[in-house]
Amino acid sequence: MATFITEECINCGACEPECPNTAIYAGGVEWDLSGEKHPPISNDFYYIVPDKCTECVGHHEQEQCAAVCPVDCCIPDPNHAEAEEALFARAVKLNPELAGLELSAATSRFRK
Ligand code: SF4
Ligand code: SF4
């Protein structure tokens, strides 16, 4: 399930443009994947779509939403831990140009 946003969110919107997978949406906004629309996961706060979040694996050294959030409410979901391999497979599915990328400390928080 990767990263999720707690109810501490103050709806500042800082995280949304930072996500390399467009996995973050404002409360009440439908999310989309491959052109298909889905109902919002939260109506009150910004939310992260688990099927689109890769914990930034494949793109950055750490979760970009967590890096910019002023109230530190983007956290790993302790109940849904995922391995780097699964997260990278998702990243490639969402961003086919990443196929063949050698993960490093710059592109995976697991390599620190
Ligand atoms: S951890 Fe990365 S991929 Fe997941 S929602 Fe945050 S910015 Fe997007
Ligand atoms: S940066 Fe943090 S407080 Fe701001 S919208 Fe995103 S999760 Fe909410």
mmCIF file of N, CA and C and ligand atoms in Angstrom, residues 5 9-15 46 65 68-71 73-74, ligand 2:
data_model
loop_
_atom_site.group_PDB
_atom_site.id
_atom_site.type_symbol
_atom_site.label_atom_id
_atom_site.label_comp_id
_atom_site.label_asym_id
_atom_site.label_seq_id
_atom_site.Cartn_x
_atom_site.Cartn_y
_atom_site.Cartn_z
ATOM 1 N N ILE A 5 -1.639 9.177 3.758
ATOM 2 C CA ILE A 5 -1.767 10.497 4.377
ATOM 3 C C ILE A 5 -2.730 10.384 5.545
ATOM 4 N N CYS A 9 -3.488 15.919 7.935
ATOM 5 C CA CYS A 9 -3.326 16.732 6.714
ATOM 6 C C CYS A 9 -4.065 18.060 6.836
ATOM 7 N N ILE A 10 -3.374 19.152 6.450
ATOM 8 C CA ILE A 10 -3.989 20.483 6.528
ATOM 9 C C ILE A 10 -4.414 20.980 5.143
ATOM 10 N N ASN A 11 -4.414 20.039 4.169
ATOM 11 C CA ASN A 11 -4.884 20.366 2.810
ATOM 12 C C ASN A 11 -4.121 21.518 2.165
ATOM 13 N N CYS A 12 -2.804 21.556 2.397
ATOM 14 C CA CYS A 12 -2.018 22.660 1.825
ATOM 15 C C CYS A 12 -1.725 22.448 0.341
ATOM 16 N N GLY A 13 -1.750 21.192 -0.109
ATOM 17 C CA GLY A 13 -1.533 20.902 -1.522
ATOM 18 C C GLY A 13 -0.082 20.810 -1.954
ATOM 19 N N ALA A 14 0.847 20.954 -1.032
ATOM 20 C CA ALA A 14 2.269 20.956 -1.402
ATOM 21 C C ALA A 14 2.737 19.624 -1.989
ATOM 22 N N CYS A 15 2.156 18.536 -1.537
ATOM 23 C CA CYS A 15 2.639 17.217 -1.961
ATOM 24 C C CYS A 15 2.217 16.855 -3.386
ATOM 25 N N TYR A 46 -6.279 15.348 1.411
ATOM 26 C CA TYR A 46 -5.527 14.785 0.291
ATOM 27 C C TYR A 46 -5.324 13.301 0.557
ATOM 28 N N CYS A 65 6.533 13.242 -1.248
ATOM 29 C CA CYS A 65 5.421 13.846 -0.501
ATOM 30 C C CYS A 65 5.833 14.065 0.949
ATOM 31 N N VAL A 68 8.161 17.128 1.507
ATOM 32 C CA VAL A 68 7.632 18.505 1.473
ATOM 33 C C VAL A 68 6.494 18.755 2.463
ATOM 34 N N CYS A 69 5.934 17.722 3.023
ATOM 35 C CA CYS A 69 4.755 17.912 3.885
ATOM 36 C C CYS A 69 5.118 18.697 5.150
ATOM 37 N N PRO A 70 4.450 19.832 5.377
ATOM 38 C CA PRO A 70 4.804 20.668 6.525
ATOM 39 C C PRO A 70 4.388 20.094 7.874
ATOM 40 N N VAL A 71 3.485 19.109 7.860
ATOM 41 C CA VAL A 71 3.051 18.549 9.145
ATOM 42 C C VAL A 71 3.390 17.052 9.273
ATOM 43 N N CYS A 73 2.648 14.323 7.705
ATOM 44 C CA CYS A 73 1.549 13.356 7.775
ATOM 45 C C CYS A 73 1.538 12.360 6.615
ATOM 46 N N CYS A 74 2.607 12.339 5.789
ATOM 47 C CA CYS A 74 2.742 11.303 4.755
ATOM 48 C C CYS A 74 3.664 10.243 5.335
HETATM 49 S S1 SF4 B 2 1.758 18.267 1.980
HETATM 50 FE FE1 SF4 B 2 0.936 17.233 3.798
HETATM 51 S S2 SF4 B 2 -0.510 18.697 4.701
HETATM 52 FE FE2 SF4 B 2 -0.108 19.366 2.609
HETATM 53 S S3 SF4 B 2 -1.769 18.398 1.394
HETATM 54 FE FE3 SF4 B 2 -0.003 17.023 1.310
HETATM 55 S S4 SF4 B 2 -0.355 15.590 2.999
HETATM 56 FE FE4 SF4 B 2 -1.685 17.333 3.361
#
